[in-house]
């Protein structure tokens, strides 16, 4: 069983909700990212989404853009991101890692080389924001063959017919985008998100996690109630933005506090 | 001589899902898919309606002032000492460039779709001005994203857009230029997708943009073809147009694609020289990748990051190119060549002094290559250059480059 499947199975059995923090690899530097990843697992993260820095993150809001710019200022490349996963795996062989990013760095590295390196370094899933199922073709087949999950997004604007098509391509979990907008936007209408997720459930068996706009314990709890898990990105990346190379363990703890608080809040749902 | 009809085209891209061979497609976030599909469905429907094209043609005739002349540049031709040079005068359009052909077409689409809010990205400001112009003409709200660097470089166009009632939004992310303005426009569109129409200014972006922008710009090539037959009794031997995103070039080339005797040259910006890396020539020196909704040739580094481009001309300063150009390059139907900043500047002066026509710095790249080509061809041949815009907007740039200030030039 893959790490993602095992994690989901465990949550299903215990009735727990998945907590998925997102951070940009190399923000503010690769060594700090490695420490943060372990720290996030200590905070109760079930799965880690690791952002691949890209110069033109057109689906991301200003907070994640700045995280990406910090990582790129240090010259972080896709190969560095894969090496970071490999390093993380030395100490943690059970927490699933999903790479999230844009297609161009993967295209330029070469699909075949990327998939081989992803498997070697211990990547469990891939979510490419600007690659909808209709364009996923060859890369999707390669990832499937290598038993790396391909995670796709469903948005409030996604039609019912499209959901059926996306579900055919998606494995691991389905990522529901809570709002029309970019990462870090303000989410206000919890009720319609809950309703849309409940509609999605009739169309697929995959676990559904919700992301975009979840920034504190209260929004984490409200959204986790409706879904199988939640993703927290901008709220974490904004705090990471306060770190520098002299960051002490206490500083890392301070910036992952939002994840710790979300864990407590969503554990209370049971 | 009777007008020969073009042969049925082998270049009839894109396919149904928007691909030109391996290029093009729809590479956007899920939130925008429904909007892109709605646009494709609307355009597919309207493109078959005679009424829509009548309205478009009427706007082009009475508002833009088309047809634009095909002008024999006699002194420029003599100066080169070879083929006859003809200029397609897109600089005479309302707002001073070919950009307005597209914004009129897309604004009509926006109206049909019931969208009340227009957004656009702009580099040099020409597409922003053309968008603000049609928004004013049709009573639509207009927001233009522009890189903070470009706002400084192109102050007169910023003021022009504001006069026209548009809201100009400075983009401070990334390299603070055109590509970042396009990222920001995509973010706005994802956020306001219900009431907003995004007018992309070139033949790039997700399907159906490369197709519909091309179709609106094809008026250039259709006119030029008919004018050449009428004025010269035959088709030109070569077409020359500058290529940034490539909308003026595809507009000129497309109606001639099936005319196998017509050679075509797309001129990219070689900046300080292709060998220096400081250029904006993805077809000459880039490689295929994915950016801004489509697969195409890009300026990208070994790690897949989009690299900063350089050109004397802000309108060519873009790291990608329309997917149909990528395809035409691979098919070898169009030759993609380049002109440096220096060559473009020389052509700017030659055209101005010899013909009394101040070309845009973008178009000056086409003039530069066109002059070189004409010089290499015999006198009975015809080289048709697309003069895609007028250079009034560039005189301050040119003066500064040549160490002059406009105040002290008396």
XYZ file of C-alpha atoms in Angstrom:
680
model
C 0.000 0.000 0.000
C 1.277 3.478 -0.897
C 2.029 5.970 1.833
C -0.969 8.099 0.810
C -3.322 5.100 0.808
C -2.005 3.949 4.198
C -2.433 7.412 5.690
C -5.962 7.734 4.355
C -6.874 4.249 5.544
C -5.604 5.042 9.013
C -7.621 8.282 9.149
C -10.700 6.465 7.901
C -10.406 3.828 10.626
C -9.875 6.332 13.387
C -12.437 8.790 12.043
C -9.771 11.487 11.928
C -9.463 14.299 9.399
C -6.388 14.821 7.218
C -4.273 17.844 7.994
C -2.155 18.909 5.013
C 0.204 21.879 5.335
C 1.703 23.437 2.196
C 5.133 25.021 2.153
C 7.382 26.217 -0.659
C 10.553 24.130 -0.970
C 13.605 26.321 -0.412
C 11.697 29.073 1.423
C 13.639 30.691 3.003
C 16.334 28.066 2.249
C 16.512 24.296 1.771
C 17.936 23.525 5.219
C 15.108 25.394 6.934
C 12.539 23.668 4.707
C 13.880 20.293 5.846
C 13.580 21.281 9.507
C 10.104 22.710 8.933
C 8.911 19.496 7.293
C 9.822 17.415 10.340
C 8.422 20.096 12.642
C 5.110 20.031 10.731
C 4.875 16.263 11.174
C 5.436 16.800 14.908
C 2.571 19.315 14.834
C 0.248 16.597 13.547
C 0.475 16.976 9.772
C -0.711 13.822 7.974
C 0.546 14.687 4.480
C 2.925 17.429 3.310
C 2.368 19.432 0.146
C 5.700 20.727 -1.060
C 5.609 23.609 -3.533
C 7.995 23.556 -6.501
C 9.119 27.173 -6.977
C 8.181 28.631 -10.378
C 8.834 32.126 -11.682
C 5.246 32.634 -12.865
C 2.815 31.243 -10.267
C -0.367 32.563 -11.889
C -2.799 30.684 -9.600
C -1.174 31.921 -6.391
C -1.879 34.996 -4.319
C 0.745 37.432 -3.008
C 1.762 35.463 0.110
C 2.789 32.323 -1.781
C 4.263 34.420 -4.615
C 6.620 35.971 -2.070
C 7.502 32.529 -0.700
C 8.326 31.410 -4.232
C 10.408 34.532 -4.836
C 12.376 33.859 -1.626
C 13.075 30.301 -2.774
C 14.068 31.413 -6.281
C 16.340 34.123 -4.885
C 18.394 31.234 -3.468
C 18.317 29.478 -6.840
C 16.105 26.577 -5.717
C 15.497 24.168 -8.626
C 13.221 21.179 -9.160
C 16.258 18.928 -8.630
C 16.850 20.631 -5.269
C 13.217 19.977 -4.347
C 13.640 16.277 -5.154
C 16.869 16.158 -3.130
C 15.001 17.753 -0.226
C 12.416 14.966 -0.320
C 15.200 12.392 -0.378
C 16.812 14.017 2.651
C 13.473 14.104 4.500
C 13.020 10.390 3.802
C 16.244 9.581 5.739
C 14.366 10.339 8.948
C 10.715 9.915 7.950
C 9.623 7.034 5.757
C 5.899 7.192 6.448
C 4.614 10.774 5.920
C 3.354 11.144 2.336
C 4.750 13.994 0.247
C 2.845 15.565 -2.606
C 4.714 17.897 -4.959
C 2.609 20.845 -6.038
C 3.571 23.262 -8.764
C 3.425 24.317 -12.385
C 4.233 22.283 -15.459
C 7.172 24.125 -17.033
C 9.981 23.049 -14.667
C 8.871 19.428 -15.172
C 8.680 19.815 -18.970
C 12.145 21.325 -19.101
C 13.621 18.617 -16.836
C 11.916 16.051 -19.053
C 8.899 13.994 -18.012
C 10.720 10.678 -17.935
C 13.628 12.009 -15.876
C 11.220 13.734 -13.503
C 9.107 10.659 -12.840
C 12.170 8.485 -12.271
C 13.687 11.027 -9.883
C 10.382 11.516 -8.056
C 10.125 7.791 -7.409
C 13.774 7.573 -6.336
C 13.456 10.387 -3.837
C 10.247 9.127 -2.240
C 7.562 11.410 -3.704
C 4.041 9.993 -3.300
C 1.858 12.314 -5.340
C 1.986 15.162 -7.834
C -0.449 18.058 -8.274
C 0.234 20.297 -11.266
C -1.912 23.403 -11.051
C -1.830 24.338 -14.742
C -2.234 20.809 -16.116
C -5.912 19.877 -16.363
C -6.747 16.204 -17.116
C -7.217 16.874 -20.850
C -3.560 17.978 -21.088
C -2.153 15.413 -18.650
C -1.737 12.639 -21.259
C 1.725 11.153 -21.267
C 2.887 12.508 -17.905
C -0.220 11.100 -16.254
C 0.454 7.664 -17.732
C 4.074 7.739 -16.640
C 3.146 8.740 -13.079
C 0.471 6.060 -12.896
C 2.900 3.440 -14.146
C 5.324 4.518 -11.424
C 2.517 4.363 -8.833
C 2.791 8.048 -8.047
C -0.651 9.530 -7.354
C -1.897 12.325 -9.608
C -4.054 14.751 -7.689
C -6.372 17.115 -9.523
C -8.359 20.157 -8.475
C -12.098 20.688 -8.560
C -13.298 24.309 -8.331
C -16.676 25.927 -7.611
C -16.861 26.593 -11.369
C -16.290 22.940 -12.354
C -19.296 21.421 -14.122
C -20.748 18.046 -13.157
C -19.614 16.412 -16.411
C -16.120 17.648 -15.812
C -16.060 16.294 -12.278
C -16.704 12.832 -13.697
C -13.768 13.231 -16.056
C -11.461 14.586 -13.347
C -12.325 11.729 -11.008
C -11.264 9.265 -13.718
C -7.794 10.816 -13.745
C -7.398 11.545 -10.051
C -5.915 9.217 -7.461
C -4.925 9.621 -3.815
C -7.337 12.378 -2.927
C -9.384 15.031 -4.681
C -8.487 18.651 -3.903
C -11.524 20.939 -3.714
C -10.741 24.632 -4.232
C -13.062 26.416 -1.802
C -13.418 29.700 -3.647
C -13.148 31.548 -6.947
C -9.760 33.160 -6.719
C -6.151 32.495 -5.861
C -4.405 30.989 -2.844
C -4.610 33.112 0.283
C -7.954 34.724 -0.586
C -10.565 35.194 2.138
C -13.083 32.389 2.488
C -16.419 33.472 3.938
C -19.199 31.237 2.666
C -18.632 27.959 4.543
C -22.163 26.713 3.879
C -21.889 26.654 0.109
C -18.494 24.902 0.347
C -20.087 22.216 2.525
C -22.927 21.849 0.043
C -20.564 21.584 -2.943
C -18.486 18.953 -1.164
C -21.565 16.974 -0.324
C -22.526 17.068 -4.030
C -19.030 15.920 -4.953
C -19.354 12.923 -2.661
C -22.165 11.547 -4.808
C -19.788 11.615 -7.794
C -16.673 10.039 -6.352
C -15.254 7.667 -3.780
C -11.986 9.526 -3.345
C -11.303 11.346 -0.084
C -11.990 15.053 -0.571
C -9.704 17.636 0.939
C -10.448 21.326 0.796
C -7.996 24.174 0.419
C -7.743 27.944 -0.319
C -8.747 30.426 2.392
C -8.215 28.228 5.466
C -6.078 30.359 7.758
C -6.832 29.569 11.424
C -8.264 27.010 13.834
C -11.857 28.162 13.307
C -11.821 27.967 9.508
C -9.881 24.689 9.737
C -12.550 23.170 11.945
C -15.455 24.464 9.867
C -14.001 23.107 6.626
C -12.764 19.827 8.075
C -16.292 19.157 9.279
C -17.499 19.088 5.679
C -14.503 17.352 4.086
C -12.045 14.522 4.731
C -9.194 16.901 5.231
C -7.911 20.434 4.851
C -4.922 22.151 3.268
C -3.312 25.183 4.921
C -0.859 27.074 2.725
C -0.722 30.872 2.787
C -1.266 31.096 6.574
C 1.873 28.985 7.041
C 3.931 30.495 4.207
C 3.234 33.997 5.544
C 4.776 33.007 8.882
C 7.709 31.273 7.186
C 8.342 34.648 5.568
C 9.465 35.967 8.944
C 12.276 33.382 9.232
C 15.893 33.800 8.202
C 18.992 31.566 8.281
C 19.520 32.349 11.962
C 16.104 30.908 12.877
C 16.158 28.991 16.168
C 14.017 25.909 16.866
C 11.718 28.179 18.888
C 11.154 30.351 15.800
C 10.173 27.284 13.755
C 7.732 26.277 16.495
C 6.288 29.763 16.473
C 5.658 29.705 12.752
C 4.081 26.228 12.710
C 1.750 27.163 15.581
C -1.125 27.644 13.120
C -0.798 23.968 12.099
C -0.660 22.779 15.706
C -3.794 24.819 16.480
C -5.575 23.453 13.418
C -4.734 19.887 14.549
C -6.315 20.488 17.942
C -9.363 22.127 16.382
C -10.038 19.367 13.869
C -9.426 16.610 16.412
C -12.285 18.134 18.401
C -14.712 17.351 15.576
C -14.978 13.676 16.483
C -4.570 38.818 -64.192
C -7.483 37.066 -62.397
C -7.097 36.686 -58.654
C -5.873 33.162 -57.887
C -7.824 31.620 -55.037
C -5.715 30.035 -52.307
C -5.470 26.248 -52.304
C -7.274 24.414 -49.487
C -4.946 24.833 -46.558
C -2.720 22.246 -44.946
C -2.296 24.719 -42.139
C -5.829 24.580 -40.798
C -5.014 24.449 -37.093
C -5.961 24.242 -34.360
C -7.659 20.909 -33.713
C -10.843 20.798 -31.662
C -9.047 21.011 -28.336
C -6.928 23.942 -29.429
C -3.668 22.282 -30.451
C -1.425 23.399 -33.298
C 0.551 20.178 -33.663
C 2.181 19.735 -30.233
C 1.618 23.402 -29.279
C -1.261 25.425 -27.846
C -3.839 23.690 -25.665
C -5.447 24.758 -22.396
C -2.997 24.909 -19.481
C -4.811 26.911 -16.819
C -5.976 26.331 -13.257
C -9.281 24.511 -12.789
C -11.148 27.680 -11.744
C -10.669 29.163 -15.235
C -11.560 26.091 -17.264
C -15.289 26.816 -17.297
C -14.650 30.409 -18.428
C -12.318 29.311 -21.209
C -14.818 26.685 -22.357
C -17.661 29.222 -22.310
C -15.565 31.566 -24.451
C -14.737 28.773 -26.911
C -18.394 27.804 -27.220
C -19.507 31.423 -27.694
C -16.849 32.121 -30.288
C -17.491 28.904 -32.218
C -21.131 29.897 -32.420
C -20.643 33.587 -33.270
C -17.918 32.899 -35.820
C -20.598 31.241 -37.957
C -22.982 34.185 -37.703
C -22.824 36.637 -40.610
C -24.264 39.356 -38.343
C -21.302 39.156 -36.008
C -18.781 39.657 -38.807
C -20.876 42.451 -40.330
C -20.800 44.275 -37.019
C -17.038 43.645 -36.738
C -16.401 44.888 -40.309
C -18.547 47.936 -39.730
C -16.563 48.878 -36.599
C -13.310 48.375 -38.501
C -14.465 50.576 -41.365
C -16.104 53.441 -39.496
C -14.241 53.456 -36.182
C -10.773 52.141 -37.019
C -10.619 53.577 -40.538
C -9.942 50.398 -42.473
C -8.876 49.299 -44.974
C -5.357 50.468 -44.188
C -3.337 51.343 -47.300
C -0.699 49.188 -48.936
C 1.969 51.749 -49.709
C 4.870 51.498 -52.138
C 7.934 52.758 -50.268
C 9.805 53.959 -53.320
C 12.708 55.792 -51.705
C 13.270 53.071 -49.110
C 13.307 50.531 -51.977
C 15.827 52.561 -53.964
C 17.965 52.959 -50.864
C 18.130 49.174 -50.493
C 18.747 48.689 -54.206
C 16.798 45.470 -54.711
C 13.193 44.339 -54.536
C 10.274 46.764 -54.272
C 9.196 47.326 -50.676
C 5.525 47.767 -49.823
C 4.347 48.759 -46.363
C 1.020 47.605 -44.934
C 0.027 50.711 -43.010
C -1.427 49.406 -39.726
C 0.107 52.522 -38.154
C -2.768 54.487 -39.668
C -5.407 52.645 -37.661
C -7.238 54.443 -34.858
C -4.981 54.231 -31.749
C -1.960 53.821 -34.018
C -1.418 50.089 -34.335
C -2.922 46.727 -35.331
C -3.910 46.007 -31.704
C -7.336 47.613 -32.074
C -8.462 45.004 -34.667
C -8.378 42.438 -31.894
C -9.792 44.512 -29.051
C -12.832 45.443 -31.149
C -13.522 41.785 -31.895
C -13.081 40.691 -28.294
C -15.120 43.569 -26.871
C -17.975 42.490 -29.144
C -17.591 38.964 -27.735
C -17.678 40.362 -24.187
C -20.898 42.233 -24.969
C -22.475 39.097 -26.418
C -21.507 37.156 -23.301
C -23.081 39.769 -21.038
C -19.771 40.574 -19.320
C -19.631 44.066 -17.847
C -16.023 44.197 -16.748
C -12.992 44.092 -19.060
C -9.459 43.260 -17.939
C -6.316 43.351 -20.039
C -2.549 43.095 -19.649
C -0.191 45.425 -21.398
C 3.554 45.816 -21.915
C 4.235 48.891 -24.051
C 0.717 50.082 -23.350
C -0.564 49.763 -26.930
C -2.877 46.856 -26.144
C -3.932 48.602 -22.917
C -4.799 51.739 -24.860
C -6.649 49.718 -27.511
C -8.604 47.899 -24.761
C -9.410 51.103 -22.886
C -10.507 52.654 -26.183
C -13.052 49.966 -27.055
C -14.217 49.802 -23.435
C -14.977 53.534 -23.629
C -16.633 53.051 -27.015
C -18.887 50.249 -25.693
C -19.421 51.554 -22.158
C -17.588 48.751 -20.343
C -15.583 48.968 -17.108
C -11.874 48.449 -17.861
C -8.897 47.457 -15.686
C -5.431 47.201 -17.212
C -2.559 45.339 -15.527
C 0.865 46.737 -16.303
C 4.281 45.905 -14.877
C 5.604 48.586 -12.534
C 8.761 48.825 -14.694
C 6.724 49.348 -17.849
C 4.593 52.031 -16.181
C 7.767 54.077 -15.744
C 8.982 53.343 -19.296
C 5.648 54.113 -20.971
C 4.205 57.030 -19.012
C 2.325 58.674 -21.932
C 0.345 55.507 -22.621
C -0.519 55.191 -18.923
C -2.000 58.664 -19.002
C -3.818 57.854 -22.273
C -5.487 54.844 -20.639
C -6.511 56.932 -17.654
C -7.981 59.613 -19.913
C -10.031 56.864 -21.558
C -11.467 55.956 -18.164
C -9.452 52.784 -17.497
C -8.020 51.828 -14.140
C -4.298 51.080 -14.561
C -2.996 48.647 -11.938
C 0.750 48.468 -11.290
C 2.155 44.929 -10.986
C 5.081 44.655 -8.577
C 5.605 40.873 -8.621
C 8.303 38.920 -10.488
C 10.199 40.929 -13.093
C 7.506 43.676 -13.009
C 6.991 43.508 -16.787
C 4.521 42.097 -19.326
C 4.643 38.451 -18.258
C 3.911 39.416 -14.658
C 1.048 41.658 -15.802
C -0.366 38.604 -17.583
C -0.047 36.497 -14.397
C -1.896 39.181 -12.463
C -4.650 39.412 -15.075
C -5.105 35.611 -14.835
C -5.423 35.949 -11.032
C -8.007 38.697 -11.395
C -9.930 36.593 -13.909
C -10.002 33.580 -11.552
C -11.327 35.838 -8.788
C -13.944 37.728 -10.823
C -14.732 35.067 -13.366
C -18.525 35.578 -13.273
C -18.683 39.123 -14.657
C -15.235 39.568 -16.225
C -13.940 39.217 -19.776
C -10.160 38.979 -20.203
C -8.975 40.574 -23.472
C -5.633 38.929 -24.214
C -3.583 41.142 -26.505
C -1.783 38.572 -28.600
C -2.129 35.126 -30.194
C -1.046 33.376 -26.980
C -2.879 32.138 -23.877
C -5.198 29.156 -23.542
C -7.401 28.017 -26.439
C -9.485 29.696 -27.931
C -7.448 32.919 -27.608
C -4.726 32.102 -30.183
C -7.448 31.284 -32.706
C -9.823 34.142 -32.111
C -7.110 36.806 -31.911
C -5.687 35.439 -35.171
C -9.119 35.505 -36.831
C -9.617 39.156 -35.831
C -6.119 40.105 -37.043
C -6.489 38.249 -40.352
C -8.110 41.376 -41.751
C -4.506 42.571 -42.251
C -3.548 39.692 -44.527
C -6.861 39.565 -46.386
C -6.595 43.250 -47.248
C -2.918 42.993 -48.118
C -3.534 40.044 -50.426
C -6.350 41.795 -52.298
C -4.385 45.081 -52.440
C -1.300 43.368 -53.796
C -3.311 41.704 -56.539
C -5.049 44.979 -57.297
C -2.027 47.299 -57.169
C 0.741 44.985 -58.378
C -1.237 42.443 -60.362
C 0.256 39.630 -58.336
C 1.048 38.332 -54.906
C 4.141 39.517 -53.056
C 7.242 37.312 -53.072
C 7.855 37.721 -49.373
C 6.033 38.879 -46.267
C 7.872 40.298 -43.276
C 6.423 41.034 -39.821
C 7.811 41.430 -36.316
C 7.017 38.728 -33.758
C 6.640 39.292 -30.019
C 3.518 37.322 -29.106
C 2.976 37.381 -32.847
C -0.509 38.773 -33.508
C 0.352 41.206 -36.297
C 2.504 38.546 -37.979
C -0.111 35.803 -37.866
C -2.733 38.305 -39.053
C -0.608 39.056 -42.118
C 0.664 35.523 -42.768
C -2.429 33.407 -42.244
C -4.415 34.390 -45.357
C -1.281 33.645 -47.440
C -0.337 30.277 -45.898
C -1.670 28.286 -48.839
C 0.132 30.517 -51.357
C 3.257 28.405 -51.656
C 5.078 31.033 -53.734
C 4.928 33.558 -50.907
C 7.888 33.330 -48.507
C 7.308 34.489 -44.934
C 9.661 35.925 -42.372
C 8.814 36.500 -38.713
C 11.343 38.835 -37.099
C 12.055 38.361 -33.412
C 13.856 40.848 -31.186
C 17.534 39.894 -30.948
C 18.080 42.652 -28.357
C 21.788 43.070 -27.737
C 22.473 39.984 -29.907
C 21.289 36.365 -29.696
C 24.726 35.323 -28.428
C 24.474 37.664 -25.403
C 21.311 36.074 -24.000
C 19.840 39.590 -23.675
C 17.056 39.223 -26.232
C 13.422 38.212 -26.675
C 13.700 35.557 -29.361
C 12.205 32.261 -28.105
C 11.744 30.819 -31.620
C 15.403 31.460 -32.441
C 16.991 30.657 -29.110
C 14.368 29.170 -26.759
C 12.785 25.766 -26.308
C 9.252 24.365 -25.963
C 7.605 24.614 -22.548
C 4.345 25.703 -20.920
C 3.437 29.250 -19.850
C 0.289 31.374 -19.686
C -2.092 28.663 -20.769
C -0.289 27.216 -23.777
C 2.621 25.043 -24.859
C 5.016 26.963 -27.069
C 8.627 28.086 -27.458
C 9.786 29.960 -24.361
C 12.770 31.751 -22.931
C 13.488 29.441 -20.040
C 16.578 28.471 -18.057
C 17.844 24.924 -17.483
C 15.659 24.646 -14.362
C 12.476 25.648 -16.189
C 12.215 29.178 -14.804
C 11.109 31.849 -17.249
C 14.018 34.210 -17.812
C 13.948 37.957 -18.200
C 13.964 39.190 -21.749
C 15.437 42.278 -23.297
C 14.401 44.347 -26.259
C 14.578 48.020 -27.114
C 10.898 47.609 -27.895
C 8.583 46.967 -24.938
C 6.008 45.353 -27.216
C 8.406 42.550 -28.190
C 9.736 42.105 -24.659
C 7.880 38.829 -23.911
C 9.401 35.386 -23.149
C 6.835 33.371 -25.121
C 5.249 33.381 -28.567
C 1.914 32.296 -30.008
C 1.604 28.500 -30.424
C 0.701 28.728 -34.111
C 4.075 30.383 -34.772
C 5.771 27.516 -32.922
C 3.973 25.111 -35.236
C 4.709 27.098 -38.414
C 8.371 27.125 -37.402
C 8.444 23.334 -36.998
C 6.594 22.930 -40.323
C 9.159 25.273 -41.885
C 6.393 27.326 -43.522
C 7.642 30.538 -41.916
C 11.305 31.449 -41.360
C 11.896 33.024 -37.984
C 14.794 35.433 -38.083
C 15.827 38.289 -35.829
C 16.943 41.907 -35.720
C 18.997 43.511 -32.959
C 18.181 46.711 -31.078
C 20.803 48.469 -33.162
C 19.435 47.208 -36.499
C 15.890 48.163 -35.505
C 17.024 51.637 -34.507
C 18.797 52.124 -37.844
C 15.653 51.022 -39.703
C 13.579 53.389 -37.538
C 15.681 56.290 -38.797
C 15.814 55.095 -42.419
C 12.062 54.716 -42.652
C 11.477 58.053 -40.965
C 13.941 60.010 -43.119
C 13.263 58.310 -46.457
C 9.510 57.868 -46.283
C 8.290 60.386 -43.711
C 6.817 57.512 -41.715
C 7.898 57.036 -38.090
C 7.538 53.307 -37.393
C 7.019 51.822 -33.936
C 10.190 50.235 -32.566
C 8.389 46.865 -32.772
C 7.669 47.364 -36.484
C 11.207 48.706 -36.997
C 12.452 45.134 -36.467
C 10.375 44.048 -39.475
C 11.586 47.030 -41.484
C 15.206 46.183 -40.634
C 14.953 42.600 -41.847
C 12.714 43.573 -44.781
C 15.327 46.061 -46.014
C 18.075 43.460 -45.778
C 15.924 40.938 -47.629
C 14.931 43.434 -50.333
C 18.578 44.286 -50.920
C 19.297 40.624 -51.654
C 16.468 40.203 -54.180
C 16.095 41.326 -57.821
C 14.169 44.501 -58.647
C 11.047 42.821 -60.017
C 10.307 41.094 -56.692
C 7.971 42.433 -54.031
C 8.671 42.439 -50.300
C 5.618 43.309 -48.190
C 6.420 44.535 -44.671
C 3.768 44.885 -41.998
C 4.172 48.336 -40.484
C 2.232 47.239 -37.422
C 2.279 50.526 -35.520
C 3.403 54.120 -35.505
C 6.426 55.274 -33.562
C 5.192 58.444 -31.883
C 5.099 56.548 -28.581
C 8.803 55.696 -28.966
C 10.402 59.034 -29.715
C 11.363 59.642 -26.105
C 12.964 56.172 -25.886
C 14.935 56.827 -29.059
C 16.038 60.286 -27.909
C 17.208 58.906 -24.566
C 19.103 56.058 -26.232
C 20.887 58.533 -28.448
C 21.810 60.711 -25.506
C 19.424 63.517 -26.316
C 16.701 65.021 -24.238
C 13.588 66.161 -26.083
C 13.799 69.588 -24.475
C 17.317 70.283 -25.760
C 16.826 69.069 -29.346
C 16.094 72.493 -30.844
